[in-house]
Structures are given as C-alpha cells and as structure tokens.
CSV table of C-alpha atoms and ligand atoms in Angstrom, one decimal:
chain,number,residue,atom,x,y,z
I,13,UNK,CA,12.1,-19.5,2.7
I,14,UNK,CA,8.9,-17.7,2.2
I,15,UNK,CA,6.9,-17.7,-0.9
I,16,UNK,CA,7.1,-13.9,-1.2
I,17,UNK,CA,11.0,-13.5,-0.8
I,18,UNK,CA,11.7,-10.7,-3.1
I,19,UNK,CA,8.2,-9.5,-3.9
I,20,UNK,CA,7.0,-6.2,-3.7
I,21,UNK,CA,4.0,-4.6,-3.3
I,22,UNK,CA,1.9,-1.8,-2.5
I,23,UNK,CA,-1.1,-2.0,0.3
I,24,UNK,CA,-4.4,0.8,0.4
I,25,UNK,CA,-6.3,0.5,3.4
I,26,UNK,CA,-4.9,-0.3,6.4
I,27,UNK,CA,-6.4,2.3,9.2
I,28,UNK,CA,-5.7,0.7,12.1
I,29,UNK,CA,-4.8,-2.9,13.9
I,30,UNK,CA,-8.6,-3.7,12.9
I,31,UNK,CA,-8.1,-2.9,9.1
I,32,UNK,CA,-8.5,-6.5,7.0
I,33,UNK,CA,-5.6,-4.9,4.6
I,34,UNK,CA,-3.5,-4.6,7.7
I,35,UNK,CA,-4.2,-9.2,8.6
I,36,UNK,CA,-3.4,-9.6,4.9
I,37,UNK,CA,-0.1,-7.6,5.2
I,38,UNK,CA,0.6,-9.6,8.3
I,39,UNK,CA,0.6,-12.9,5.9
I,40,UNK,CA,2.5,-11.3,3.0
I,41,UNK,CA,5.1,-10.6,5.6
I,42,UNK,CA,5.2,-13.6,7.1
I,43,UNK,CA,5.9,-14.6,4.1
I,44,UNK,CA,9.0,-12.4,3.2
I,45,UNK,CA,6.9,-9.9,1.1
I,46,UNK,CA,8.6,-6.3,0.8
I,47,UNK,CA,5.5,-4.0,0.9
I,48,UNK,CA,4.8,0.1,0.5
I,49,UNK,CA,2.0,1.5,2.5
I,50,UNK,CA,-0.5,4.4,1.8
I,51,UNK,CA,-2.7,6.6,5.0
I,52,UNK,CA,-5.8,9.2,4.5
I,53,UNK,CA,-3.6,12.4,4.6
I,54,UNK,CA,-4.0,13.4,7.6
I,55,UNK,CA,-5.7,17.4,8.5
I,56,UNK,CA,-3.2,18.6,11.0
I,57,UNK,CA,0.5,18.2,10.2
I,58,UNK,CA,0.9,19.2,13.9
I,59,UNK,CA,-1.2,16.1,14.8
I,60,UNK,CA,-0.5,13.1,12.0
I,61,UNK,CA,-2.8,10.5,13.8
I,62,UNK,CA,-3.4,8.2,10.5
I,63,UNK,CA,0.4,8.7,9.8
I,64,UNK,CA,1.2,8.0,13.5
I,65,UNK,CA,-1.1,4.7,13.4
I,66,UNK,CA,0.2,3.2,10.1
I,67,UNK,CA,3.8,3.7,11.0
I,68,UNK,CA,3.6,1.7,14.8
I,69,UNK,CA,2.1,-1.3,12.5
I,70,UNK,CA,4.4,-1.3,9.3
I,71,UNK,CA,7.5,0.0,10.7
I,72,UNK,CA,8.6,-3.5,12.6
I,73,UNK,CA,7.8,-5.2,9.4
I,74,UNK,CA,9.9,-3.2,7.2
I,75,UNK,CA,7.7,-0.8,5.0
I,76,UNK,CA,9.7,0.5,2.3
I,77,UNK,CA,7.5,3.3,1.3
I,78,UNK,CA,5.0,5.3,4.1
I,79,UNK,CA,2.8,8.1,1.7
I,80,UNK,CA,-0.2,10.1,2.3
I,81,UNK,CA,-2.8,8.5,-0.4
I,82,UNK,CA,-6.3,9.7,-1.2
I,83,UNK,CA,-7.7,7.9,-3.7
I,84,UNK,CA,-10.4,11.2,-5.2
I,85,UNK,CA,-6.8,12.9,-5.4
I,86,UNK,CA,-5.1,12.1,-8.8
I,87,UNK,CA,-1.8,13.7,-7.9
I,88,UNK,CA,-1.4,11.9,-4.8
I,89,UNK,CA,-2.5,8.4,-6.7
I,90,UNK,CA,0.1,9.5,-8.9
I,91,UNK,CA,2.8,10.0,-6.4
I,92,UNK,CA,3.0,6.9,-4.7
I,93,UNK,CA,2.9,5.1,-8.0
I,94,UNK,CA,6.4,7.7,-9.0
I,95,UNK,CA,7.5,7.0,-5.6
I,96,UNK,CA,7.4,3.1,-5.3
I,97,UNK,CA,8.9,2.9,-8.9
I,98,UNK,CA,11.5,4.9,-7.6
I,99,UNK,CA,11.9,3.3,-4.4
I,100,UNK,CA,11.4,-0.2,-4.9
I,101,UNK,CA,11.2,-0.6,-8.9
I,102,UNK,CA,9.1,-3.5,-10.4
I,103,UNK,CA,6.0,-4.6,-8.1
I,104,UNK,CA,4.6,-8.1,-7.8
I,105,UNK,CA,1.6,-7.1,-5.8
I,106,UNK,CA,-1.3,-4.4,-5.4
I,107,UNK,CA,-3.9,-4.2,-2.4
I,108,UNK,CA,-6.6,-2.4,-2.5
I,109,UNK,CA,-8.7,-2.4,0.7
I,110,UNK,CA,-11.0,1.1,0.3
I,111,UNK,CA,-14.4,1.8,0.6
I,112,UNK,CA,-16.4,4.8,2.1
I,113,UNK,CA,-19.9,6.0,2.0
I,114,UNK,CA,-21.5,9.3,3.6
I,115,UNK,CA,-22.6,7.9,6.6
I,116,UNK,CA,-26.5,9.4,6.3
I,117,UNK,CA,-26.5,8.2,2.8
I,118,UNK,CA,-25.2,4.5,3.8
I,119,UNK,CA,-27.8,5.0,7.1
I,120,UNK,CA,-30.9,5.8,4.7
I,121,UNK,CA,-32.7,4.1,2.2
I,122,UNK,CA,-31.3,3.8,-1.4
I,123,UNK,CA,-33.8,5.1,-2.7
I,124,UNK,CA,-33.2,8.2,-0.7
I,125,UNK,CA,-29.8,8.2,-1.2
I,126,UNK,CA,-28.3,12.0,-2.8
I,127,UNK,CA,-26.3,12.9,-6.1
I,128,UNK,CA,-23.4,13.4,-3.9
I,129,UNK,CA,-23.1,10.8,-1.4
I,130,UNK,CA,-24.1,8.3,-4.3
I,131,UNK,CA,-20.9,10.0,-6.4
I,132,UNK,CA,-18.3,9.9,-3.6
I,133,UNK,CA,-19.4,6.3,-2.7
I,134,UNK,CA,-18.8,5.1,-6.1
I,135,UNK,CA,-15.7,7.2,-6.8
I,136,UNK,CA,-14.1,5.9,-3.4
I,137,UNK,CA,-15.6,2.6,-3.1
I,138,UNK,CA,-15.4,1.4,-6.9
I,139,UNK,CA,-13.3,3.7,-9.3
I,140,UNK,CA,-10.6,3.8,-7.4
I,141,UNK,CA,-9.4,0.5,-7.7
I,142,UNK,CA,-9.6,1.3,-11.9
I,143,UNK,CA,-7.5,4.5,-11.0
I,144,UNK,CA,-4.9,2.5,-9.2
I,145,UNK,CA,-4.9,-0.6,-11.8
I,146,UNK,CA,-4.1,1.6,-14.6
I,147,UNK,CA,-1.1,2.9,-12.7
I,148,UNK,CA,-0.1,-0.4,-11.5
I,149,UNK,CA,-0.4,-1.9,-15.0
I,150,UNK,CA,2.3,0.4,-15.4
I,151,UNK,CA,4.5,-1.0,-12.5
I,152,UNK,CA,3.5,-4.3,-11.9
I,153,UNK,CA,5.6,-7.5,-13.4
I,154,UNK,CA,4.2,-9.9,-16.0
I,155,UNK,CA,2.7,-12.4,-12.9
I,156,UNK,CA,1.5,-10.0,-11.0
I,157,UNK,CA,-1.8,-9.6,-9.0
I,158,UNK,CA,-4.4,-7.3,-7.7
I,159,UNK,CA,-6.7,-7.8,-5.1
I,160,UNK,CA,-9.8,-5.7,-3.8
I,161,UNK,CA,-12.4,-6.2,-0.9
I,162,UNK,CA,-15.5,-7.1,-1.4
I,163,UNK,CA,-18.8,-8.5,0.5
I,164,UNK,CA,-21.9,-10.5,-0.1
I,165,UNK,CA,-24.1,-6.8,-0.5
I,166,UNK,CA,-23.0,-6.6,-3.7
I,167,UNK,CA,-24.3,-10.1,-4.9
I,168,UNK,CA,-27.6,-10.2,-3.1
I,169,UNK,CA,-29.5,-7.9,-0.8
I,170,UNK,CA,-28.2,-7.3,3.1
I,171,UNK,CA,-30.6,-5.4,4.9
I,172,UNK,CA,-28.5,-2.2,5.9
I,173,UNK,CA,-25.8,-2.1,3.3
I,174,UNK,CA,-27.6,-0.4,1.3
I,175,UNK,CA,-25.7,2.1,-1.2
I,176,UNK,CA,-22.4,0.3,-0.1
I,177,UNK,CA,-23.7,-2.8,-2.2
I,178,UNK,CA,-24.3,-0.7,-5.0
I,179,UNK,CA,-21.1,0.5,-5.1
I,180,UNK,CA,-19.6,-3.6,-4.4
I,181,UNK,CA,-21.5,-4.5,-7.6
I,182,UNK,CA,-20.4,-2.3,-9.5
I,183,UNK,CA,-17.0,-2.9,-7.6
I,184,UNK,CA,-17.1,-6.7,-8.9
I,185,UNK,CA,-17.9,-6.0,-12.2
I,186,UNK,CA,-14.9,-3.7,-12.8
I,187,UNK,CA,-12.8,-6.6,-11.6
I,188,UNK,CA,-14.3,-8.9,-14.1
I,189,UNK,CA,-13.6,-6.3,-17.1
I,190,UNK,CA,-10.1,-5.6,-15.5
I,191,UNK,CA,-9.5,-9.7,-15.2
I,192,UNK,CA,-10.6,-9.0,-19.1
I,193,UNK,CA,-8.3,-6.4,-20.3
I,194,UNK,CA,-5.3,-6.7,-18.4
I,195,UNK,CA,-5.0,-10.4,-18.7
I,196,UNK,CA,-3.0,-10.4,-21.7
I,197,UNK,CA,-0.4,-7.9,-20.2
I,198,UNK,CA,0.0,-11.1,-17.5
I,199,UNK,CA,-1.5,-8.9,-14.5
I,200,UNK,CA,-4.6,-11.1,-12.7
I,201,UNK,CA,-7.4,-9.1,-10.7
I,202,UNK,CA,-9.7,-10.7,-8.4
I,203,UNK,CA,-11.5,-9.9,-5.6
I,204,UNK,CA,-11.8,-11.6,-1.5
I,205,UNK,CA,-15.6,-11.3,-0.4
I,206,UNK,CA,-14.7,-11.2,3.2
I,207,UNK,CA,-17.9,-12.1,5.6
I,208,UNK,CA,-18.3,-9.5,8.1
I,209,UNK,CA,-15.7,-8.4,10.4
I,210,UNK,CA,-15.8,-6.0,13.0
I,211,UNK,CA,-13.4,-3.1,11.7
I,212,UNK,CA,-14.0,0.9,11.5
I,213,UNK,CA,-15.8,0.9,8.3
I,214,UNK,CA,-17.7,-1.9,9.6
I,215,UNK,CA,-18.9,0.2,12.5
I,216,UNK,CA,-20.6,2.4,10.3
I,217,UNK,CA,-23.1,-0.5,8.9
I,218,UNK,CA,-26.3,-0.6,10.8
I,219,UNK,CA,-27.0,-3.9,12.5
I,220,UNK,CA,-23.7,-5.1,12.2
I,221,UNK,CA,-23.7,-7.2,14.9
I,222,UNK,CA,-27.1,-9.2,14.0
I,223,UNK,CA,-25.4,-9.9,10.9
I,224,UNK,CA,-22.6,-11.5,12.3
I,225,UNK,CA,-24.8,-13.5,14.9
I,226,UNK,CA,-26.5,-14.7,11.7
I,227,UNK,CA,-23.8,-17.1,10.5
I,228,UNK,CA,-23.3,-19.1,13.6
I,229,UNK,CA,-27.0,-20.5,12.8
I,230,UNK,CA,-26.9,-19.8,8.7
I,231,UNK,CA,-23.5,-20.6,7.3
I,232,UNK,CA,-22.2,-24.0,6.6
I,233,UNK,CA,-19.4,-23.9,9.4
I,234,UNK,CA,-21.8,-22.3,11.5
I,235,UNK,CA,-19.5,-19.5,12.6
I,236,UNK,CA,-18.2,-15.9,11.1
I,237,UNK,CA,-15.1,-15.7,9.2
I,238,UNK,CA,-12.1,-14.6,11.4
I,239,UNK,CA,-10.4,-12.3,9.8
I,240,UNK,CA,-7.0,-14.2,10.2
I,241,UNK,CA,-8.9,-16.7,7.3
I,242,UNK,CA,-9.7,-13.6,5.4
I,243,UNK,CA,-5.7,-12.4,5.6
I,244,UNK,CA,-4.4,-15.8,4.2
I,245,UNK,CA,-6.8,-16.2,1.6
I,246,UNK,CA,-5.8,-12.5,0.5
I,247,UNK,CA,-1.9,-13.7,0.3
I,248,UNK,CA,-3.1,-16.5,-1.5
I,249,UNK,CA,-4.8,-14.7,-4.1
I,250,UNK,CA,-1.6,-12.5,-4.6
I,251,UNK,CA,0.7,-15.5,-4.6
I,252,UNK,CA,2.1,-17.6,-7.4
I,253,UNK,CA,-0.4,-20.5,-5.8
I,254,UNK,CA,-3.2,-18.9,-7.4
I,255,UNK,CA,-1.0,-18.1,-11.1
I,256,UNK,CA,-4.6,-18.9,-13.0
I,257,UNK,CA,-7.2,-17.4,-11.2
I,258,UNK,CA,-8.5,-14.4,-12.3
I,259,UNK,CA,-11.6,-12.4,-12.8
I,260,UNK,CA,-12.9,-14.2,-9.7
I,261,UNK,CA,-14.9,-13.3,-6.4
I,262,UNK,CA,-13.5,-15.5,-3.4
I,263,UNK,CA,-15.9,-15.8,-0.5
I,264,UNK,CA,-14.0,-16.1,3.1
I,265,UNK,CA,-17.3,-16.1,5.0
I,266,UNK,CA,-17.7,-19.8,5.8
I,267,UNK,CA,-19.9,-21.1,3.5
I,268,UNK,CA,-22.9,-18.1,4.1
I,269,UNK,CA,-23.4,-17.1,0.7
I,270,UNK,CA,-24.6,-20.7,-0.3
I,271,UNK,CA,-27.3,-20.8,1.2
I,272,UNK,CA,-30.6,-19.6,-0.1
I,273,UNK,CA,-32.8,-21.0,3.0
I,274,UNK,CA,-31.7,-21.3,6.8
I,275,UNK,CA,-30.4,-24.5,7.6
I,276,UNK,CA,-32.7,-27.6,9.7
I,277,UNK,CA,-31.3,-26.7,12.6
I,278,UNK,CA,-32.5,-23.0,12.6
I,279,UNK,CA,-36.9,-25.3,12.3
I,280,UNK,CA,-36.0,-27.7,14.1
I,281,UNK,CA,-35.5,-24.6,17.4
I,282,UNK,CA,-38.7,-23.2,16.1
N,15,NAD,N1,-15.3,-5.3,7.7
N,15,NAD,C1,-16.1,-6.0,7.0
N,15,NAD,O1,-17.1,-6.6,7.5
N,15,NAD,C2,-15.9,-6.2,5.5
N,15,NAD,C3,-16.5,-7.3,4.8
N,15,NAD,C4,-16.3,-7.4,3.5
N,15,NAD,C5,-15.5,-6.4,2.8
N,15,NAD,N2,-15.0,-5.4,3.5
N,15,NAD,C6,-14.2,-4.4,2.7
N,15,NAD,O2,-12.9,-4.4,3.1
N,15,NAD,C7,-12.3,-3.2,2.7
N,15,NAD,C8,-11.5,-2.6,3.9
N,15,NAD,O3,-12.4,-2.3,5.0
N,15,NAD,P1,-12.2,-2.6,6.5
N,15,NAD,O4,-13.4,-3.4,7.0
N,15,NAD,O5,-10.8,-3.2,6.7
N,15,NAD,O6,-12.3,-1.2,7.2
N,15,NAD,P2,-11.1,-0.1,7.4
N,15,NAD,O7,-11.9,1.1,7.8
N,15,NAD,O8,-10.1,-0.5,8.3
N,15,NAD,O9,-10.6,0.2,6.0
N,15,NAD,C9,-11.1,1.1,5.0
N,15,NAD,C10,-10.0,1.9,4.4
N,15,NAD,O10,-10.5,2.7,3.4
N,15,NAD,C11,-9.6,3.9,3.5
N,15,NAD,N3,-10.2,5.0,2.7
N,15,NAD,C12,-11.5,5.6,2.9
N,15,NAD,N4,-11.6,6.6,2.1
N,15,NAD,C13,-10.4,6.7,1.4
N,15,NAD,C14,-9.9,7.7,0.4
N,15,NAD,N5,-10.7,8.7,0.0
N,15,NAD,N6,-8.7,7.5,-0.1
N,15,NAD,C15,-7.9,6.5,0.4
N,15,NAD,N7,-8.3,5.6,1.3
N,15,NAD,C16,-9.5,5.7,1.8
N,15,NAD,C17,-9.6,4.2,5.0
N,15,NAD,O11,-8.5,5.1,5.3
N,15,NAD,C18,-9.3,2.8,5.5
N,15,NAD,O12,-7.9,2.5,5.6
N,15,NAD,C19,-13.4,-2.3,2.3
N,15,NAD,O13,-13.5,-2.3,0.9
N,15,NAD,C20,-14.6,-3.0,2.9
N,15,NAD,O14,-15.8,-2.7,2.1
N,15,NAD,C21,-15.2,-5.2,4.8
C-alpha cells in the first residue's frame, strides 16, 4: 500500500511532460495520492492546447479535478478551491509550482527592470502561493502540507536570474512567515530548491545551459540534479515522513549550494 492511499491534493504548475510539478505528481501517484490539477486558461476555446496537454498527462493517473487556474485571477483561485471542496472534500496536500517573469525584464539588468514587469513577477512568482495558502488553510486537514519551487537565485546571486531571484527571496521568506502562522492550525509549508532543470520556464533563463555544465565540476556529486530526485523529494516533503519539517528550504541540487569556492579539482585542470 502506498503512503498516499486516500490523500488528496491539489497540483499548480504542471505545463507540460517537462514541468517539475508534473515528476512530483508522478511520485504522489505512485504512491496512491488522489490529486486535482490546475492549466493557464487557455485563449481560444476552439484550440484548448494547455487544457489538451494537462489532460494526456493526468488523465491515466486519475485526476479528480481538471480547472482553468490563473493565479492574478481571484475568482478563478477561488473556484478551484469551491470546486475541490466540492469534489473531493478535505485535502492533505497543496503544490504550488509557478513562477513567471516578463521575459525582457528577466533578460535585462535588475536595475533596469520596470514597475510592471517587477509587479507581475512578484504577484505570479511570490504572492500567489499566500493567495492559494489562505484558501487551502481553509481546505487542508490538520497534517497537511504545502510545498513551493524554489532555486539557489534567491539565496545568493546567479548571473542571469536576475529579477526571478528577487521574486525567490521574497518567495522564501513568505514560506518562513507562513511555516510561522499557519503552524498552529497543523498545516506545514516549506519549500524544494530544485538545481536547474531544463523545463519551459527554464528556457527563458539566459545561460541556462552554462549553469547546468557548472555542477558537474562545482557540486559535491559532481553532477545536476535530475529532476526524478527533485520529484521524490517533493512527495517527501508532502508526506507524513517529513510530519516536523516546516518553514524549511530543501536543496535537490547535489550538494551546489555548499560550496563557496570551486572544488581542487576545478586548480588542479588549471
Ligand atoms: N527548471 C528549473 O531549473 C527550476 C529550478 C528551481 C526552481 N524552479 C521553479 O519550479 C517551478 C516550476 O517551474 P518549471 O521549471 O517546472 O517550469 P514550467 O514552465 O513547467 O512551470 C511553470 C508553471 O507556472 C505556470 N504559470 C505561469 N504563470 C501563471 C499564472 N499567471 N497562473 C497560473 N500558473 C502560471 C505555468 O503555466 C507553468 O505550469 C517554478 O517556480 C520555477 O521557478 C525551476
């Protein structure tokens, strides 16, 4: 029997086969988890493509709940939250695995950076997962846990990440003040600082791929995360195994945040 047998929960994020929420949802499966899934509304009704991609990936593992979900939107936030109560009551679980910045803003320099782009990024990328916790809250049993998506940007400068990592800090501080006020109501919050991992949002970093070459000389296991390691550790962190962590930033990226100097090795080639 798997260690979510008759859990719920609700997943943001997945866009596609590439999409970390969609390797964590693989595990919570696995694992006998009943889950409710959320797409970008999609343009054209004529032409639902994010609709269309969701449903091929969640429909052979059971999806109780396929909605149209953008996080800006408070009516929408508000009617998956009505609609999972409805459909599948009391939840056990919350993913949320957003994040979006203006790509010329993300491209340029912070400082450069406008009102608006800086606004959406932070609305998208940060305040949405206090918009969904303070629904969940609402929904989720005493036990229950919510995890976000983080990276290393937040913690320490990565050339190229720019006014994402602004919105990560910020991103990681809300978790802490969440961990903080909803602990007493029995709901943990954390976040999984994934190392990177070649996804659509991903594509939109510049120098993406030095970055990945990076931790096959810099990181401790001298290798990127897959992102296989990045979906168990997310079903961990929403599983009764991890009933007293909360408030915490779990890096999946092999070791690379350590380290505050390149290894031997990396002279030693010099
Ligand atoms: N890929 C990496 O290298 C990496 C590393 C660390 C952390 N992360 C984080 O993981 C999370 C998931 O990203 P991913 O890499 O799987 O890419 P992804 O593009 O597959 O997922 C991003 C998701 O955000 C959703 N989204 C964007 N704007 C939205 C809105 N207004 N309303 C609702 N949903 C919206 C997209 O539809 C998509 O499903 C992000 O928070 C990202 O910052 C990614």
């Amino acid at each position: 029997m798997g260690i979510f047998e008759g859990k719920k929960g609700l997943v943001f994020g997945i866009a596609n086969d590439r999409s970390i929420a969609y390797y964590i949802t693989q595990e919570l499966a696995k694992e006998g988890a009943e889950m409710g899934f959320t797409h970008l509304p999609d343009k054209d009704p004529e032409r639902p493509k994010a609709e269309r991609k969701l449903r091929k990936l969640v429909e052979p593992l059971g999806a109780k709940l396929i909605m149209p979900c953008d996080v800006t939107n408070d009516e929408n936030v508000d009617k998956v939250f009505a609609a999972a109560k409805e459909e599948m009551g009391e939840l056990d679980f919350v993913v949320h695995s957003i994040a979006y910045a203006p790509i010329d803003d993300l491209k340029g320099n912070v400082y450069d950076v406008s009102r608006d782009g800086f606004k959406l990024s932070m609305e998208i990328s940060c305040y949405s997962l206090i918009t969904l916790a303070n629904r969940a809250r609402k929904i989720l049993k005493p036990g229950g846990s919510l995890l976000t998506l983080t990276y290393l940007g937040g913690e320490k400068v990565i050339p190229g990440y720019n006014v994402m990592g602004i919105c990560k800090a910020a991103l990681e501080s809300a978790v802490e003040y969440l961990a903080h006020e909803l602990g007493p109501e029995e709901i943990r919050v954390n976040a999984l600082s994934a190392g990177p991992i070649k996804t659509l949002s991903s594509s939109a970093v510049k120098d993406f791929d030095k970055m990945l070459k990076l931790y096959e000389t810099f990181a401790p296991l001298r290798r990127p995360s897959p992102p296989e390691e990045v979906g168990k550790m997310g079903m961990i962190l929403l599983s009764d195994y991890s009933s007293g962590v909360t408030g915490e930033n779990v890096h999946v990226d092999c070791g690379y945040h350590i380290m505050g100097a390149p290894p031997e090795s990396v002279h030693a080639s010099e």
